[in-house]
PDB file of C-alpha atoms in Angstrom:
ATOM      1  CA  UNK A   1     -57.154 -21.006 -61.023  1.00 57.00           C
ATOM      2  CA  UNK A   2     -54.421 -18.609 -62.120  1.00 89.00           C
ATOM      3  CA  UNK A   3     -54.181 -16.770 -58.782  1.00 96.00           C
ATOM      4  CA  UNK A   4     -51.035 -15.915 -56.868  1.00 98.00           C
ATOM      5  CA  UNK A   5     -51.257 -14.906 -53.223  1.00 98.00           C
ATOM      6  CA  UNK A   6     -48.193 -12.849 -52.275  1.00 98.00           C
ATOM      7  CA  UNK A   7     -47.370 -12.447 -48.598  1.00 98.00           C
ATOM      8  CA  UNK A   8     -45.618  -9.133 -47.997  1.00 98.00           C
ATOM      9  CA  UNK A   9     -47.021  -5.877 -49.418  1.00 98.00           C
ATOM     10  CA  UNK A  10     -43.657  -4.117 -49.627  1.00 94.00           C
ATOM     11  CA  UNK A  11     -41.239  -2.840 -52.243  1.00 96.00           C
ATOM     12  CA  UNK A  12     -39.952  -6.369 -52.668  1.00 97.00           C
ATOM     13  CA  UNK A  13     -43.549  -7.534 -53.035  1.00 98.00           C
ATOM     14  CA  UNK A  14     -44.068  -5.074 -55.890  1.00 98.00           C
ATOM     15  CA  UNK A  15     -41.119  -6.537 -57.774  1.00 98.00           C
ATOM     16  CA  UNK A  16     -42.321 -10.097 -57.133  1.00 98.00           C
ATOM     17  CA  UNK A  17     -45.761  -9.146 -58.466  1.00 98.00           C
ATOM     18  CA  UNK A  18     -44.184  -7.748 -61.619  1.00 98.00           C
ATOM     19  CA  UNK A  19     -42.204 -10.960 -62.186  1.00 98.00           C
ATOM     20  CA  UNK A  20     -45.313 -13.029 -61.438  1.00 98.00           C
ATOM     21  CA  UNK A  21     -47.306 -11.140 -64.058  1.00 97.00           C
ATOM     22  CA  UNK A  22     -44.537 -11.764 -66.592  1.00 97.00           C
ATOM     23  CA  UNK A  23     -44.731 -15.455 -65.631  1.00 97.00           C
ATOM     24  CA  UNK A  24     -48.402 -15.592 -66.590  1.00 96.00           C
ATOM     25  CA  UNK A  25     -50.268 -14.874 -63.353  1.00 97.00           C
ATOM     26  CA  UNK A  26     -53.384 -12.850 -64.090  1.00 93.00           C
ATOM     27  CA  UNK A  27     -55.010 -12.744 -60.645  1.00 97.00           C
ATOM     28  CA  UNK A  28     -52.586 -11.377 -58.024  1.00 98.00           C
ATOM     29  CA  UNK A  29     -53.504 -10.494 -54.456  1.00 98.00           C
ATOM     30  CA  UNK A  30     -51.497  -9.640 -51.354  1.00 98.00           C
ATOM     31  CA  UNK A  31     -51.620 -10.493 -47.683  1.00 98.00           C
ATOM     32  CA  UNK A  32     -49.905  -8.315 -45.089  1.00 98.00           C
ATOM     33  CA  UNK A  33     -50.118  -7.984 -41.311  1.00 97.00           C
ATOM     34  CA  UNK A  34     -50.167  -4.166 -41.444  1.00 97.00           C
ATOM     35  CA  UNK A  35     -53.895  -3.251 -41.423  1.00 96.00           C
ATOM     36  CA  UNK A  36     -53.157   0.218 -42.826  1.00 97.00           C
ATOM     37  CA  UNK A  37     -51.998  -1.215 -46.174  1.00 97.00           C
ATOM     38  CA  UNK A  38     -54.877  -1.776 -48.605  1.00 97.00           C
ATOM     39  CA  UNK A  39     -53.054  -2.143 -51.922  1.00 97.00           C
ATOM     40  CA  UNK A  40     -49.622  -2.891 -53.345  1.00 97.00           C
ATOM     41  CA  UNK A  41     -48.631  -2.167 -56.949  1.00 94.00           C
ATOM     42  CA  UNK A  42     -52.349  -1.609 -57.642  1.00 95.00           C
ATOM     43  CA  UNK A  43     -53.202  -5.127 -56.388  1.00 98.00           C
ATOM     44  CA  UNK A  44     -55.514  -5.562 -53.382  1.00 98.00           C
ATOM     45  CA  UNK A  45     -54.321  -6.473 -49.898  1.00 98.00           C
ATOM     46  CA  UNK A  46     -56.974  -8.814 -48.545  1.00 98.00           C
ATOM     47  CA  UNK A  47     -55.820  -9.093 -44.935  1.00 97.00           C
ATOM     48  CA  UNK A  48     -53.186 -10.736 -42.705  1.00 97.00           C
ATOM     49  CA  UNK A  49     -51.003 -13.685 -43.701  1.00 97.00           C
ATOM     50  CA  UNK A  50     -53.124 -16.016 -41.558  1.00 96.00           C
ATOM     51  CA  UNK A  51     -55.768 -15.885 -44.316  1.00 96.00           C
ATOM     52  CA  UNK A  52     -53.908 -18.384 -46.494  1.00 96.00           C
ATOM     53  CA  UNK A  53     -56.086 -21.226 -45.201  1.00 92.00           C
ATOM     54  CA  UNK A  54     -59.190 -19.383 -46.466  1.00 93.00           C
ATOM     55  CA  UNK A  55     -57.915 -18.623 -49.959  1.00 96.00           C
ATOM     56  CA  UNK A  56     -57.295 -20.727 -53.026  1.00 95.00           C
ATOM     57  CA  UNK A  57     -54.276 -20.135 -55.216  1.00 96.00           C
ATOM     58  CA  UNK A  58     -50.515 -20.479 -55.324  1.00 98.00           C
ATOM     59  CA  UNK A  59     -48.461 -18.831 -52.577  1.00 98.00           C
ATOM     60  CA  UNK A  60     -45.308 -16.739 -52.644  1.00 98.00           C
ATOM     61  CA  UNK A  61     -43.465 -15.249 -49.662  1.00 98.00           C
ATOM     62  CA  UNK A  62     -42.169 -11.796 -50.653  1.00 98.00           C
ATOM     63  CA  UNK A  63     -40.444 -11.005 -47.362  1.00 96.00           C
ATOM     64  CA  UNK A  64     -36.775 -10.103 -47.135  1.00 93.00           C
ATOM     65  CA  UNK A  65     -36.170 -11.695 -43.744  1.00 94.00           C
ATOM     66  CA  UNK A  66     -35.009 -15.271 -44.362  1.00 95.00           C
ATOM     67  CA  UNK A  67     -36.310 -16.574 -41.053  1.00 95.00           C
ATOM     68  CA  UNK A  68     -39.778 -15.263 -41.843  1.00 96.00           C
ATOM     69  CA  UNK A  69     -39.707 -16.797 -45.334  1.00 96.00           C
ATOM     70  CA  UNK A  70     -38.700 -20.117 -43.814  1.00 97.00           C
ATOM     71  CA  UNK A  71     -41.395 -19.998 -41.128  1.00 97.00           C
ATOM     72  CA  UNK A  72     -44.192 -19.102 -43.522  1.00 97.00           C
ATOM     73  CA  UNK A  73     -43.202 -21.646 -46.169  1.00 97.00           C
ATOM     74  CA  UNK A  74     -43.031 -24.356 -43.528  1.00 97.00           C
ATOM     75  CA  UNK A  75     -46.401 -23.297 -42.108  1.00 97.00           C
ATOM     76  CA  UNK A  76     -48.053 -23.703 -45.513  1.00 97.00           C
ATOM     77  CA  UNK A  77     -45.811 -26.522 -46.727  1.00 95.00           C
ATOM     78  CA  UNK A  78     -48.693 -28.353 -48.400  1.00 95.00           C
ATOM     79  CA  UNK A  79     -49.383 -25.440 -50.760  1.00 96.00           C
ATOM     80  CA  UNK A  80     -47.723 -24.809 -54.121  1.00 97.00           C
ATOM     81  CA  UNK A  81     -44.949 -22.187 -54.155  1.00 98.00           C
ATOM     82  CA  UNK A  82     -43.963 -21.332 -57.742  1.00 98.00           C
ATOM     83  CA  UNK A  83     -40.496 -20.537 -59.030  1.00 98.00           C
ATOM     84  CA  UNK A  84     -40.573 -17.043 -60.550  1.00 98.00           C
ATOM     85  CA  UNK A  85     -37.905 -16.112 -63.120  1.00 98.00           C
ATOM     86  CA  UNK A  86     -37.851 -12.724 -64.848  1.00 98.00           C
ATOM     87  CA  UNK A  87     -37.637 -13.059 -68.652  1.00 98.00           C
ATOM     88  CA  UNK A  88     -34.574 -10.784 -68.607  1.00 98.00           C
ATOM     89  CA  UNK A  89     -32.651 -13.144 -66.301  1.00 98.00           C
ATOM     90  CA  UNK A  90     -30.204 -15.717 -67.688  1.00 98.00           C
ATOM     91  CA  UNK A  91     -30.527 -19.191 -66.178  1.00 98.00           C
ATOM     92  CA  UNK A  92     -28.336 -21.954 -67.571  1.00 98.00           C
ATOM     93  CA  UNK A  93     -29.925 -25.152 -68.762  1.00 95.00           C
ATOM     94  CA  UNK A  94     -29.678 -27.723 -66.009  1.00 93.00           C
ATOM     95  CA  UNK A  95     -29.373 -25.241 -63.150  1.00 98.00           C
ATOM     96  CA  UNK A  96     -31.581 -26.393 -60.272  1.00 98.00           C
ATOM     97  CA  UNK A  97     -33.697 -23.821 -58.408  1.00 98.00           C
ATOM     98  CA  UNK A  98     -36.069 -24.649 -55.577  1.00 98.00           C
ATOM     99  CA  UNK A  99     -39.727 -23.746 -55.250  1.00 98.00           C
ATOM    100  CA  UNK A 100     -40.687 -20.364 -53.861  1.00 98.00           C
ATOM    101  CA  UNK A 101     -37.528 -18.688 -55.194  1.00 98.00           C
ATOM    102  CA  UNK A 102     -37.420 -15.577 -57.355  1.00 98.00           C
ATOM    103  CA  UNK A 103     -34.772 -14.667 -59.954  1.00 98.00           C
ATOM    104  CA  UNK A 104     -34.882 -10.967 -60.789  1.00 98.00           C
ATOM    105  CA  UNK A 105     -34.143  -9.051 -63.990  1.00 98.00           C
ATOM    106  CA  UNK A 106     -30.550  -8.947 -65.182  1.00 98.00           C
ATOM    107  CA  UNK A 107     -29.346 -11.727 -62.919  1.00 98.00           C
ATOM    108  CA  UNK A 108     -27.276 -14.663 -64.163  1.00 98.00           C
ATOM    109  CA  UNK A 109     -27.250 -18.241 -62.878  1.00 98.00           C
ATOM    110  CA  UNK A 110     -24.599 -20.339 -64.581  1.00 98.00           C
ATOM    111  CA  UNK A 111     -24.282 -24.091 -65.270  1.00 98.00           C
ATOM    112  CA  UNK A 112     -24.093 -26.543 -62.405  1.00 98.00           C
ATOM    113  CA  UNK A 113     -25.740 -24.260 -59.845  1.00 98.00           C
ATOM    114  CA  UNK A 114     -28.069 -25.782 -57.265  1.00 98.00           C
ATOM    115  CA  UNK A 115     -30.168 -23.160 -55.497  1.00 98.00           C
ATOM    116  CA  UNK A 116     -32.471 -24.012 -52.608  1.00 98.00           C
ATOM    117  CA  UNK A 117     -36.086 -23.101 -51.965  1.00 98.00           C
ATOM    118  CA  UNK A 118     -37.310 -19.701 -50.854  1.00 98.00           C
ATOM    119  CA  UNK A 119     -34.270 -17.888 -52.257  1.00 98.00           C
ATOM    120  CA  UNK A 120     -33.963 -14.381 -53.669  1.00 98.00           C
ATOM    121  CA  UNK A 121     -31.560 -13.780 -56.548  1.00 98.00           C
ATOM    122  CA  UNK A 122     -31.902 -10.041 -56.832  1.00 98.00           C
ATOM    123  CA  UNK A 123     -31.504  -7.597 -59.706  1.00 98.00           C
ATOM    124  CA  UNK A 124     -28.247  -7.818 -61.693  1.00 98.00           C
ATOM    125  CA  UNK A 125     -26.616 -10.329 -59.343  1.00 98.00           C
ATOM    126  CA  UNK A 126     -24.787 -13.448 -60.466  1.00 98.00           C
ATOM    127  CA  UNK A 127     -24.113 -16.980 -59.262  1.00 98.00           C
ATOM    128  CA  UNK A 128     -21.356 -18.700 -61.201  1.00 98.00           C
ATOM    129  CA  UNK A 129     -20.777 -22.335 -62.090  1.00 98.00           C
ATOM    130  CA  UNK A 130     -21.198 -25.239 -59.670  1.00 98.00           C
ATOM    131  CA  UNK A 131     -22.308 -23.231 -56.631  1.00 98.00           C
ATOM    132  CA  UNK A 132     -24.424 -24.814 -53.912  1.00 98.00           C
ATOM    133  CA  UNK A 133     -26.769 -22.276 -52.349  1.00 98.00           C
ATOM    134  CA  UNK A 134     -28.913 -23.312 -49.384  1.00 98.00           C
ATOM    135  CA  UNK A 135     -32.559 -22.647 -48.686  1.00 98.00           C
ATOM    136  CA  UNK A 136     -33.759 -19.103 -47.948  1.00 98.00           C
ATOM    137  CA  UNK A 137     -30.555 -17.389 -49.090  1.00 98.00           C
ATOM    138  CA  UNK A 138     -30.755 -13.808 -50.391  1.00 98.00           C
ATOM    139  CA  UNK A 139     -28.219 -12.694 -53.013  1.00 98.00           C
ATOM    140  CA  UNK A 140     -28.762  -8.939 -53.046  1.00 98.00           C
ATOM    141  CA  UNK A 141     -28.719  -6.434 -55.896  1.00 98.00           C
ATOM    142  CA  UNK A 142     -25.425  -6.474 -57.784  1.00 98.00           C
ATOM    143  CA  UNK A 143     -23.796  -9.152 -55.629  1.00 98.00           C
ATOM    144  CA  UNK A 144     -21.551 -11.663 -57.376  1.00 98.00           C
ATOM    145  CA  UNK A 145     -20.829 -15.236 -56.315  1.00 98.00           C
ATOM    146  CA  UNK A 146     -17.834 -16.844 -58.042  1.00 98.00           C
ATOM    147  CA  UNK A 147     -17.619 -20.484 -59.058  1.00 98.00           C
ATOM    148  CA  UNK A 148     -17.794 -23.512 -56.748  1.00 98.00           C
ATOM    149  CA  UNK A 149     -19.006 -21.553 -53.705  1.00 98.00           C
ATOM    150  CA  UNK A 150     -21.123 -23.130 -50.976  1.00 98.00           C
ATOM    151  CA  UNK A 151     -23.546 -20.889 -49.060  1.00 98.00           C
ATOM    152  CA  UNK A 152     -25.492 -22.175 -46.066  1.00 98.00           C
ATOM    153  CA  UNK A 153     -29.183 -21.731 -45.283  1.00 98.00           C
ATOM    154  CA  UNK A 154     -30.606 -18.297 -44.405  1.00 98.00           C
ATOM    155  CA  UNK A 155     -27.456 -16.355 -45.312  1.00 98.00           C
ATOM    156  CA  UNK A 156     -27.774 -12.868 -46.800  1.00 98.00           C
ATOM    157  CA  UNK A 157     -25.175 -11.638 -49.309  1.00 98.00           C
ATOM    158  CA  UNK A 158     -25.383  -7.845 -49.254  1.00 98.00           C
ATOM    159  CA  UNK A 159     -25.704  -5.386 -52.129  1.00 98.00           C
ATOM    160  CA  UNK A 160     -22.611  -5.289 -54.298  1.00 98.00           C
ATOM    161  CA  UNK A 161     -20.761  -7.933 -52.274  1.00 98.00           C
ATOM    162  CA  UNK A 162     -18.322 -10.326 -53.938  1.00 98.00           C
ATOM    163  CA  UNK A 163     -17.522 -13.914 -52.980  1.00 98.00           C
ATOM    164  CA  UNK A 164     -14.326 -15.485 -54.324  1.00 98.00           C
ATOM    165  CA  UNK A 165     -14.344 -18.928 -55.902  1.00 98.00           C
ATOM    166  CA  UNK A 166     -14.145 -22.123 -53.827  1.00 98.00           C
ATOM    167  CA  UNK A 167     -15.266 -20.340 -50.640  1.00 98.00           C
ATOM    168  CA  UNK A 168     -17.646 -21.877 -48.103  1.00 98.00           C
ATOM    169  CA  UNK A 169     -19.990 -19.616 -46.119  1.00 98.00           C
ATOM    170  CA  UNK A 170     -21.954 -21.188 -43.275  1.00 98.00           C
ATOM    171  CA  UNK A 171     -25.625 -20.574 -42.661  1.00 98.00           C
ATOM    172  CA  UNK A 172     -27.160 -17.666 -40.743  1.00 97.00           C
ATOM    173  CA  UNK A 173     -24.610 -15.089 -41.968  1.00 98.00           C
ATOM    174  CA  UNK A 174     -25.047 -11.479 -43.015  1.00 98.00           C
ATOM    175  CA  UNK A 175     -22.443 -10.281 -45.518  1.00 98.00           C
ATOM    176  CA  UNK A 176     -22.381  -6.487 -45.667  1.00 98.00           C
ATOM    177  CA  UNK A 177     -22.872  -4.314 -48.727  1.00 98.00           C
ATOM    178  CA  UNK A 178     -19.747  -4.037 -50.855  1.00 98.00           C
ATOM    179  CA  UNK A 179     -17.914  -6.663 -48.811  1.00 98.00           C
ATOM    180  CA  UNK A 180     -15.417  -9.152 -50.218  1.00 98.00           C
ATOM    181  CA  UNK A 181     -15.355 -12.748 -48.991  1.00 98.00           C
ATOM    182  CA  UNK A 182     -12.014 -14.342 -49.874  1.00 98.00           C
ATOM    183  CA  UNK A 183     -11.836 -17.239 -47.403  1.00 97.00           C
ATOM    184  CA  UNK A 184     -14.202 -19.642 -45.653  1.00 98.00           C
ATOM    185  CA  UNK A 185     -16.640 -18.378 -43.011  1.00 98.00           C
ATOM    186  CA  UNK A 186     -17.641 -20.992 -40.446  1.00 97.00           C
ATOM    187  CA  UNK A 187     -19.062 -18.855 -37.616  1.00 98.00           C
ATOM    188  CA  UNK A 188     -22.604 -17.443 -38.072  1.00 98.00           C
ATOM    189  CA  UNK A 189     -22.707 -13.680 -37.748  1.00 98.00           C
ATOM    190  CA  UNK A 190     -22.389 -10.323 -39.484  1.00 98.00           C
ATOM    191  CA  UNK A 191     -19.348  -9.699 -41.664  1.00 98.00           C
ATOM    192  CA  UNK A 192     -18.241  -6.433 -43.307  1.00 98.00           C
ATOM    193  CA  UNK A 193     -15.227  -5.014 -45.079  1.00 98.00           C
ATOM    194  CA  UNK A 194     -12.687  -5.812 -47.783  1.00 98.00           C
ATOM    195  CA  UNK A 195     -11.793  -8.506 -46.975  1.00 97.00           C
ATOM    196  CA  UNK A 196     -14.585  -9.284 -44.536  1.00 97.00           C
ATOM    197  CA  UNK A 197     -14.167  -9.520 -40.802  1.00 97.00           C
ATOM    198  CA  UNK A 198     -16.642 -10.581 -38.131  1.00 97.00           C
ATOM    199  CA  UNK A 199     -18.360  -7.683 -36.345  1.00 97.00           C
ATOM    200  CA  UNK A 200     -21.161  -9.546 -34.593  1.00 95.00           C
ATOM    201  CA  UNK A 201     -21.675 -13.207 -33.850  1.00 92.00           C
ATOM    202  CA  UNK A 202     -25.032 -14.592 -34.925  1.00 81.00           C
TER     203      UNK A 202
END
């Protein structure tokens, strides 16, 4: 069966569906917990995310919140979560990317990168050589990660943010839009500014 069940009938879900179609999925359906939503990108919304047990097909979690992606992938851990890569993305040979991740158009993943499961590498972002990116990380639109960076699980790198080379960022962090990370971050929380400073502990 060439069916993909996408959880999350949102703008992000629309983009995931487009990438999925370009990856060969012909039968695409959505699940969403908002009963007022009946379609997404012209694909049907069949019901709430609890319906996964009733449906056959591959699963993909198209939800921006990393904690929700983690919870839902762990709930259905025995199902197949595909890796979706847009044809207009550049992924180096030998780069490792975990299941349930999506790599959007115009993004670049360079040699030696190891990217965890359930990650989002968004439009026109980049991850340079030898980075280690944990599970459920979101690299937002136009964000750039320099070489040999380590990013912990469930961290969000905001739109247009930049991370200098050889920097370590712990898990459960939110890096604000346009921010610049130039030294290690070892306290979970929200960071903004150029260079970043902590504004809220996680």
